[in-house]
Coordinates of C-alpha atoms in Angstrom, one line a residue:
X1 CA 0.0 0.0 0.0
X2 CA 3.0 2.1 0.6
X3 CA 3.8 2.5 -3.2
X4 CA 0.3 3.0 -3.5
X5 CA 0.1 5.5 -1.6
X6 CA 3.1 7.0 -3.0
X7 CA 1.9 7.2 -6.3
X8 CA -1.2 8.8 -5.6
X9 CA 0.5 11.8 -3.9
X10 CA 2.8 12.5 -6.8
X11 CA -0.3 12.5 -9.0
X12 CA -1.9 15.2 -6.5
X13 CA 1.5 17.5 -6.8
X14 CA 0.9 17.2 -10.2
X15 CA -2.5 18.3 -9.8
X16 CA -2.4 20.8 -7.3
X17 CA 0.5 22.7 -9.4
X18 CA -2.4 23.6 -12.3
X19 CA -3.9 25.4 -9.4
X20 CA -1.2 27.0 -8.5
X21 CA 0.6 28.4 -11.2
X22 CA -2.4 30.7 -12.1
X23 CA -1.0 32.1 -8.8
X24 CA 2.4 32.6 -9.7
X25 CA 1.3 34.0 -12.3
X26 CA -0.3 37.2 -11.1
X27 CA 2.5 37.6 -8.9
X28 CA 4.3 37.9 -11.9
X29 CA 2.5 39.7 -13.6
X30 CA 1.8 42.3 -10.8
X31 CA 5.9 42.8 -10.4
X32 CA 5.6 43.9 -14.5
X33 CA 2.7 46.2 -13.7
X34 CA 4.3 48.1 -10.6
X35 CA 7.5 48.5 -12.9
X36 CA 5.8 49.9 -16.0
X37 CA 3.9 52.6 -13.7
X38 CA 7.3 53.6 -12.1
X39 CA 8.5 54.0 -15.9
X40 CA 5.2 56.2 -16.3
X41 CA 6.0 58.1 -13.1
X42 CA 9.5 58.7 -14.8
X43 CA 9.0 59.7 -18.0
X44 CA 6.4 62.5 -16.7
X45 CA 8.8 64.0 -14.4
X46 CA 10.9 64.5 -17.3
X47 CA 8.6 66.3 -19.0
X48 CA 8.0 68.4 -16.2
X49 CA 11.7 69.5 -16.1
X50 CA 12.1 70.0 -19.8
X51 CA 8.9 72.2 -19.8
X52 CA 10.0 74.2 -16.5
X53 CA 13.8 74.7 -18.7
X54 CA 11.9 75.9 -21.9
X55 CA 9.5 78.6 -19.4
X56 CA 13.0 79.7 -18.1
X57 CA 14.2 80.1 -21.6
X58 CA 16.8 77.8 -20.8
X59 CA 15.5 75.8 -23.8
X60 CA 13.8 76.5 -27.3
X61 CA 11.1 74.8 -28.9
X62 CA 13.2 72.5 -30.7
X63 CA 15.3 71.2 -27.9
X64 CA 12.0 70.6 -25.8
X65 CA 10.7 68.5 -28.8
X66 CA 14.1 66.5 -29.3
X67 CA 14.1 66.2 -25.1
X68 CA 9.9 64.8 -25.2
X69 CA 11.2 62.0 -27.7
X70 CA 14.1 61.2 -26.4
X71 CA 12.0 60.6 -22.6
X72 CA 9.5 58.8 -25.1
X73 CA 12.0 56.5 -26.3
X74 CA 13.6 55.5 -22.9
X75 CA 9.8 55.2 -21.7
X76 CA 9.2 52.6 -24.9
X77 CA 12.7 51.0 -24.3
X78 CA 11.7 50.2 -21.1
X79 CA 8.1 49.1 -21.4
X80 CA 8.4 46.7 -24.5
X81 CA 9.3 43.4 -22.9
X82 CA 6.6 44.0 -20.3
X83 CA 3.6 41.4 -20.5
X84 CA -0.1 42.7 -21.9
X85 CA -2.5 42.7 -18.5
X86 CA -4.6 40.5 -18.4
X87 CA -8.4 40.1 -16.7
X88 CA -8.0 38.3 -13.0
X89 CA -11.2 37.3 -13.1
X90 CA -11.2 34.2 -10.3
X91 CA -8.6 36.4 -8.1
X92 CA -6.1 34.7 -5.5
X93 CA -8.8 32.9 -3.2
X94 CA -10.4 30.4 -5.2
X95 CA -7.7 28.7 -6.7
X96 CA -6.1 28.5 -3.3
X97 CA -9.4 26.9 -1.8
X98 CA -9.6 24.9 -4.9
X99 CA -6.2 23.6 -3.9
X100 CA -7.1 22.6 -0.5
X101 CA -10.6 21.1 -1.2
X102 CA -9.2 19.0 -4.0
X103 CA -7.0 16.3 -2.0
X104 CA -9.6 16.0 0.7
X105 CA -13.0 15.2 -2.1
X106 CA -10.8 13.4 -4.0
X107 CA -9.7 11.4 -0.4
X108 CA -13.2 11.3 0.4
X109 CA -14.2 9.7 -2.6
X110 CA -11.9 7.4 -3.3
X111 CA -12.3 5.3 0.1
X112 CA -15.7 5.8 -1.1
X113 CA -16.0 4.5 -4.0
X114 CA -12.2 3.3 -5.0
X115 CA -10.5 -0.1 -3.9
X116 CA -8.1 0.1 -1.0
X117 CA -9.1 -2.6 0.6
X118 CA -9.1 -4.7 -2.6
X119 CA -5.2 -3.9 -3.3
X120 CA -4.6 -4.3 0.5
X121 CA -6.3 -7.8 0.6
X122 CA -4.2 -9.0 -3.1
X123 CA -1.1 -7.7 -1.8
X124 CA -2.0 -9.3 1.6
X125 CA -3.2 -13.1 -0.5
X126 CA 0.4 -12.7 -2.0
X127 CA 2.5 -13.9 1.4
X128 CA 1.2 -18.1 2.2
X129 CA -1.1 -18.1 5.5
X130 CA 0.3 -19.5 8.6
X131 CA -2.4 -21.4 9.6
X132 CA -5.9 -22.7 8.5
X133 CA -7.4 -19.9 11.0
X134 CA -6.0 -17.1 9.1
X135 CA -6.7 -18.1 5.8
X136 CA -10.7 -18.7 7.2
X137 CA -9.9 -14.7 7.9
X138 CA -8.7 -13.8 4.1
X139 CA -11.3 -16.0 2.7
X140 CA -13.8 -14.1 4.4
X141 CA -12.4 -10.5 3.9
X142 CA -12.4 -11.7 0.0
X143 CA -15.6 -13.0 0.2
X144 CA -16.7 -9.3 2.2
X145 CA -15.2 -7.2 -0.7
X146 CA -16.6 -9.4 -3.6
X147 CA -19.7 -10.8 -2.4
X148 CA -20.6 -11.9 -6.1
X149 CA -17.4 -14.5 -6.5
X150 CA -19.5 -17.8 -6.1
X151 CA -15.6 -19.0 -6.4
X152 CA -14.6 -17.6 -3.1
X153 CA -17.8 -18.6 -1.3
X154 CA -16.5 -22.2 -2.4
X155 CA -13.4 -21.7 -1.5
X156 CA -14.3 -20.0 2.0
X157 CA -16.8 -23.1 2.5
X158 CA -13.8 -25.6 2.1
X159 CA -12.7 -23.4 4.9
X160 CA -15.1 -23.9 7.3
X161 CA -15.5 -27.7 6.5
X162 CA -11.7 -28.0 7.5
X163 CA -12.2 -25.9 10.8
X164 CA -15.5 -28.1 11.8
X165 CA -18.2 -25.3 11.1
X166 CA -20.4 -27.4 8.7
X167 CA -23.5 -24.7 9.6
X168 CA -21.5 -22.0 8.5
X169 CA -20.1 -23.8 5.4
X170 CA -23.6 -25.0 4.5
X171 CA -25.1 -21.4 4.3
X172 CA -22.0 -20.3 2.5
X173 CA -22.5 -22.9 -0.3
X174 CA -26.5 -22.0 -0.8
X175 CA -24.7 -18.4 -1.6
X176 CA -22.9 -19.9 -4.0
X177 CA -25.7 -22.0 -5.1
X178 CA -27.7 -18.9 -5.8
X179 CA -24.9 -17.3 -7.7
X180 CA -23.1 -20.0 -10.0
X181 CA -26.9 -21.9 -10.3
X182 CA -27.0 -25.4 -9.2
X183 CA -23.7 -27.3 -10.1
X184 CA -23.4 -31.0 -9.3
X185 CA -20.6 -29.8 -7.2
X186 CA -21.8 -27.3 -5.1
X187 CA -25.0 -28.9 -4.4
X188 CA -22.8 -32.0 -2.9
X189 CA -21.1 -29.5 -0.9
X190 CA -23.6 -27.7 0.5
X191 CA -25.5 -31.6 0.8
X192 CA -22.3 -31.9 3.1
X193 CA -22.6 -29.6 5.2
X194 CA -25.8 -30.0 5.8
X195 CA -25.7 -33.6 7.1
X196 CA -22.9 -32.5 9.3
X197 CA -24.4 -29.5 11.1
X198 CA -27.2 -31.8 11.5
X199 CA -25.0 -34.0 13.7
X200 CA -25.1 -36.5 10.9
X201 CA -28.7 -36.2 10.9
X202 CA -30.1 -37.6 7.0
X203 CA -32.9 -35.5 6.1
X204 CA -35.5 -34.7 2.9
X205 CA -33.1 -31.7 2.4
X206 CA -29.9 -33.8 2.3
X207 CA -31.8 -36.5 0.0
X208 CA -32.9 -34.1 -2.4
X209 CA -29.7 -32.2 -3.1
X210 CA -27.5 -35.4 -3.5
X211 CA -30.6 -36.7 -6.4
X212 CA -30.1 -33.7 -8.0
X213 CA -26.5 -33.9 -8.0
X214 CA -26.4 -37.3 -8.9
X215 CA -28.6 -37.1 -12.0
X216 CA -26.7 -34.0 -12.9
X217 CA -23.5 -36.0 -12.6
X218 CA -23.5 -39.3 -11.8
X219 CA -19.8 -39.4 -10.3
X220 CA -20.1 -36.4 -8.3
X221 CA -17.6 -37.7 -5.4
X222 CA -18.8 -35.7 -2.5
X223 CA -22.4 -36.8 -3.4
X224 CA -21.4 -40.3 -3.4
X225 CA -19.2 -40.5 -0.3
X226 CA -22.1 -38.7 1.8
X227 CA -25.0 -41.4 0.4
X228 CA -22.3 -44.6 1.8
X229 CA -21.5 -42.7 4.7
X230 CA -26.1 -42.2 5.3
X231 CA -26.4 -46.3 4.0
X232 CA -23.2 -47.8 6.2
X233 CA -24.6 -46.1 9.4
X234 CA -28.3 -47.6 8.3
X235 CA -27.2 -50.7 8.0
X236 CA -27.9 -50.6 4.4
X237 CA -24.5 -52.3 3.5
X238 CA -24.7 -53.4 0.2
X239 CA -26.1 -50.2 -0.8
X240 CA -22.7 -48.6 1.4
X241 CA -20.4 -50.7 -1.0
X242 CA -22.1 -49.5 -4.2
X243 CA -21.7 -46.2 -3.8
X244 CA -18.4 -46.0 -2.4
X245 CA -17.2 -48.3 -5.0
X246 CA -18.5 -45.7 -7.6
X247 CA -16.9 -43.3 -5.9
X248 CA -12.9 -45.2 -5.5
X249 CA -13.3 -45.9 -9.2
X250 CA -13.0 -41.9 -9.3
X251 CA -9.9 -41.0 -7.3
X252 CA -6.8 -41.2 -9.0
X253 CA -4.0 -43.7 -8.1
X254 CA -1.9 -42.7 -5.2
X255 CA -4.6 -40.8 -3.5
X256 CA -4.4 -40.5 0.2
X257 CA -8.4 -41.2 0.7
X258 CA -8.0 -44.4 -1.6
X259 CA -6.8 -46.4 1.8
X260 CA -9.7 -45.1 3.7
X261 CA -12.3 -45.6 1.6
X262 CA -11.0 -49.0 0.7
X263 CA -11.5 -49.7 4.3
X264 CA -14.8 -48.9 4.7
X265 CA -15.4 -50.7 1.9
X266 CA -14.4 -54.0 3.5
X267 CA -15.9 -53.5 6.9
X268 CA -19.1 -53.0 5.1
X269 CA -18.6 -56.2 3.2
X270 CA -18.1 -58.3 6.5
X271 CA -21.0 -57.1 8.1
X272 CA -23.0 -57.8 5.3
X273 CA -20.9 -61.2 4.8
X274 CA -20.8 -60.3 1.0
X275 CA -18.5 -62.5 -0.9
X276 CA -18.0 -59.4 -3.1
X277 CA -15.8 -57.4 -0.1
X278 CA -13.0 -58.8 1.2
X279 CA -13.7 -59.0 5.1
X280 CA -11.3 -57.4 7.4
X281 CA -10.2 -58.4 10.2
X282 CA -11.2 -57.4 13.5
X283 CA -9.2 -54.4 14.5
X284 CA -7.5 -54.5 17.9
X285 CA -6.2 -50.5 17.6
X286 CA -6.0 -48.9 20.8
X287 CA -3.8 -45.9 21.7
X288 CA -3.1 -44.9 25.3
X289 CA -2.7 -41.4 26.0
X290 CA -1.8 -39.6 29.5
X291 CA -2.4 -36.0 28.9
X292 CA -0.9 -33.1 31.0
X293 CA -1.2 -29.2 31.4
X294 CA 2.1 -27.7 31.4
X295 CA 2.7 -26.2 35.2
X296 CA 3.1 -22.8 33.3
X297 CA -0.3 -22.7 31.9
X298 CA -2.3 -23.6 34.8
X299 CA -3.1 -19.5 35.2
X300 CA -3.7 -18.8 32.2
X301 CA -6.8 -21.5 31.1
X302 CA -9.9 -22.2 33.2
X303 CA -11.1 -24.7 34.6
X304 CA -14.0 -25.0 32.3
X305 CA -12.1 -25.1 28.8
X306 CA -12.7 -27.8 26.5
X307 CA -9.7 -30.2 25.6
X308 CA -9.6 -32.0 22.4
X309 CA -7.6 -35.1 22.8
X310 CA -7.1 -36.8 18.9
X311 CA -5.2 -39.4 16.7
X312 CA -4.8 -38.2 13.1
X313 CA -3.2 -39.5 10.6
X314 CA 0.6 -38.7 10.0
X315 CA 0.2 -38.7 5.9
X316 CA -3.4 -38.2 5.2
X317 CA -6.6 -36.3 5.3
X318 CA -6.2 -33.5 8.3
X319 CA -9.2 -34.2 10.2
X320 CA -9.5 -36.5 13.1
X321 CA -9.5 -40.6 13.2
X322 CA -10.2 -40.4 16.4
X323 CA -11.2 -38.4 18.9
X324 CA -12.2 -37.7 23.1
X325 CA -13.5 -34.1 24.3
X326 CA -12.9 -32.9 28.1
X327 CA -12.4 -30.4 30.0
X328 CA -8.9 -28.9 31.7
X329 CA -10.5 -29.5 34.9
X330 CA -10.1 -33.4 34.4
X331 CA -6.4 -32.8 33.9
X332 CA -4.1 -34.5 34.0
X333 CA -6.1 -37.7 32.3
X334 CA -5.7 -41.0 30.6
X335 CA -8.0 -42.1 27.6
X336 CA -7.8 -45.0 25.1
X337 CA -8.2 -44.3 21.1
X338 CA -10.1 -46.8 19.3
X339 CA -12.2 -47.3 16.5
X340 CA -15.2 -46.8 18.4
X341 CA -14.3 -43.6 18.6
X342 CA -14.0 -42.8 15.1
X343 CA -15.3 -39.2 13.6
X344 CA -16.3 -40.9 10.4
X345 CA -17.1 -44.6 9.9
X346 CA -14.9 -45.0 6.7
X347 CA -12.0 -43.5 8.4
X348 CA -10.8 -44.9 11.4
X349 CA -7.9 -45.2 13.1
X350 CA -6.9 -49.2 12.1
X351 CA -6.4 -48.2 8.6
X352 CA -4.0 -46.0 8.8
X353 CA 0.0 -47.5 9.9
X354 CA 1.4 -44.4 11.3
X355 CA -1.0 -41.2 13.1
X356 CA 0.0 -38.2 15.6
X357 CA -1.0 -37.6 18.6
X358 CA -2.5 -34.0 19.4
X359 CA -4.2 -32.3 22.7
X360 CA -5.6 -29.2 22.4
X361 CA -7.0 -26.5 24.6
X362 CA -9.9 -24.7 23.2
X363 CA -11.9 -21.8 24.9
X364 CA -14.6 -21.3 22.1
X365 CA -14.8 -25.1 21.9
X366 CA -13.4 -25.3 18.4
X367 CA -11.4 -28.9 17.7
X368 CA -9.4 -27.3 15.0
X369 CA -8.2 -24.0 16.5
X370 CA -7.7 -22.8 20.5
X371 CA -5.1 -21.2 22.3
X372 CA -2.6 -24.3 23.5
X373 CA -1.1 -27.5 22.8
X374 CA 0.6 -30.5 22.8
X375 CA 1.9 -32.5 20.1
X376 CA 3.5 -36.0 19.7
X377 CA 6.1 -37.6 17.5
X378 CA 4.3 -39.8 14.6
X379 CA 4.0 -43.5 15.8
X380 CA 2.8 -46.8 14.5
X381 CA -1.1 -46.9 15.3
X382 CA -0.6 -50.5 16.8
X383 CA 2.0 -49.4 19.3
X384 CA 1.0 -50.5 22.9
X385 CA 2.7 -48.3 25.6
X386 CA 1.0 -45.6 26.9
X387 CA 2.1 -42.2 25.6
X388 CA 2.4 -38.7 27.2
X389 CA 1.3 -35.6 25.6
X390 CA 2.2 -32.5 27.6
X391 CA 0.2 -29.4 26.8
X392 CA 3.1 -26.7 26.9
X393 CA 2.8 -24.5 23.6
X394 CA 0.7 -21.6 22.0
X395 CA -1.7 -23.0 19.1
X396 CA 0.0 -21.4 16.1

């Protein structure tokens, strides 16, 4: 903004200067004016003396006419390079009120109507965020000073998803519904979020967005992943495999969510004792976790603060396998990670080899963002011994 800023002011000096030099002008031009009448003043005191010399008969006629031209021509020779006057007809005051009003309008309306806070945010979207929270915070600025980009309503939707506020995501995507009309996409999306802020809740809104998605696209992934996810926790197994199926046979080689999905896959096919699944065996993954509060920190958190105690997966999707909410109170605390407590049912903590273990204190109560935690070193999910997590550092 600096440069900006900058350049803007030059432009005013430039401006200001036409105002100006209509000034500098008449002080000019009054400096010619006082010289010429001093000239005048001059030339008739000559006179004077050449007519009070001829009355004394010190002169004739015809040396008081060569004396009149010769004072003529010293008047002319002094007059000639003098400038014609000319009409001041705005005077001195206006163009110097001119030249003070015109910075502040033209101030006034530029943070008005210009777009400071448009090159302020691009130049601010140039430097990477430092965390999800602060990108959330540009997404939303963005989205504040362009309120018609159905792309950053995505975008800022994604945001929300990541942070665990599907209600605010899901009215985020019906803007961008109503803006970019209703693309297969978007309308799994906002399906999504829906079913989330509804505590996983299926419901006639959820069913019709996904139909519409899916006869719009019939391999809309997030439409497809959300209908398993609705059949595998209605018992509906078969109907779990189908769709998720439909929806590996999408993702590309490689892909992180390929081992997840593959799992949920093949617990759905053992409990429906398909022949078409390969069963898994029974998983046996438990973590043991002691978690402390740094002595440091016991005066600055209260009692009443939430604790989010999670496995997540060391190379993978960001969100939790597994999770346990408390409070600081019931510090320090040892809980046991398992599949049963899974945040989805086709990600769980048994299909992944290697996850983190992460404590996190939280005074609004959000599981992605608070004010201090503790992190551990990546280790096998099958490993045995109980493990300590100290909370000791600022959530960054």
């Amino acid at each position: 903004m600096i440069e900006f800023w900058l350049s803007a002011g030059l432009l005013l000096l430039a401006a200001l200067s036409f105002l100006l030099i209509p000034i500098l002008r008449g002080r000019r031009q009054q400096q010619e004016e006082d010289r010429t009448a001093l000239n005048v003043a001059l030339y008739q005191e000559r006179i004077a003396e050449l007519a009070a010399q001829q009355a004394a008969g010190v002169l004739d006629d015809g040396q008081m006419a060569k004396g009149r031209d010769e004072a003529a021509r010293e008047l002319l020779a002094d007059t000639e390079g003098a400038e014609p006057a000319r009409q001041a007809r705005l005077g001195k005051a206006v163009p110097l009120l001119a030249a003070l009003l015109v910075p502040l309008v033209a101030l006034g309306l530029y943070l008005h109507f210009g777009a400071a806070g448009k090159v302020e945010l691009t130049q601010e979207f140039a430097a990477a965020p430092k965390s999800l929270e602060e990108m959330t915070t540009r997404l939303e600025r963005a989205v504040e000073a362009q309120p018609d980009s159905a792309e950053g309503l995505y975008f800022l939707g994604r945001a929300y998803m990541a942070e665990q506020r599907p209600a605010d995501a899901a009215r985020t995507y019906e803007r961008a519904v109503a803006l970019a009309g209703r693309q297969p996409e978007l309308l799994g999306q906002w399906a999504q979020a829906l079913y989330f802020a509804a505590n996983k809740q299926w419901s006639a809104q959820v069913q019709a967005l996904t139909d519409e998605a899916l006869k719009a696209d019939p391999n809309e992934v997030t439409s497809l992943g959300l209908r398993g996810i609705a059949a595998f926790e209605g018992e509906r197994y078969q109907e779990a495999i189908d769709y998720w199926k439909r929806l590996l046979a999408q993702l590309p080689e490689g892909d992180a969510s390929r081992a997840a999905l593959q799992g949920g896959i093949d617990r759905a096919g053992e409990r429906l004792g398909s022949s078409a699944a390969q069963p898994a065996p029974a998983s046996a993954t438990r973590l043991k976790v002691r978690v402390e509060l740094a002595a440091a920190l016991k005066d600055k958190v209260s009692p009443q603060d939430t604790v989010f105690i999670f496995a997540r997966a060391s190379n993978g999707p960001p969100m939790p396998l597994a999770a346990k909410r408390v409070t600081v109170a019931q510090l320090p605390l040892e809980v046991e990670l398992s599949d049963a407590d899974a945040m989805m049912p086709q990600m769980k903590l048994s299909d992944f080899a290697e996850v983190q273990l992460v404590a996190r204190v939280s005074r609004a109560g959000q599981p992605t963002r608070g004010e201090w935690v503790g992190k551990g070193a990546p280790l096998a999910s099958s490993t045995q011994a109980t493990q300590h997590l100290t909370i000791d550092s600022p959530d960054l």
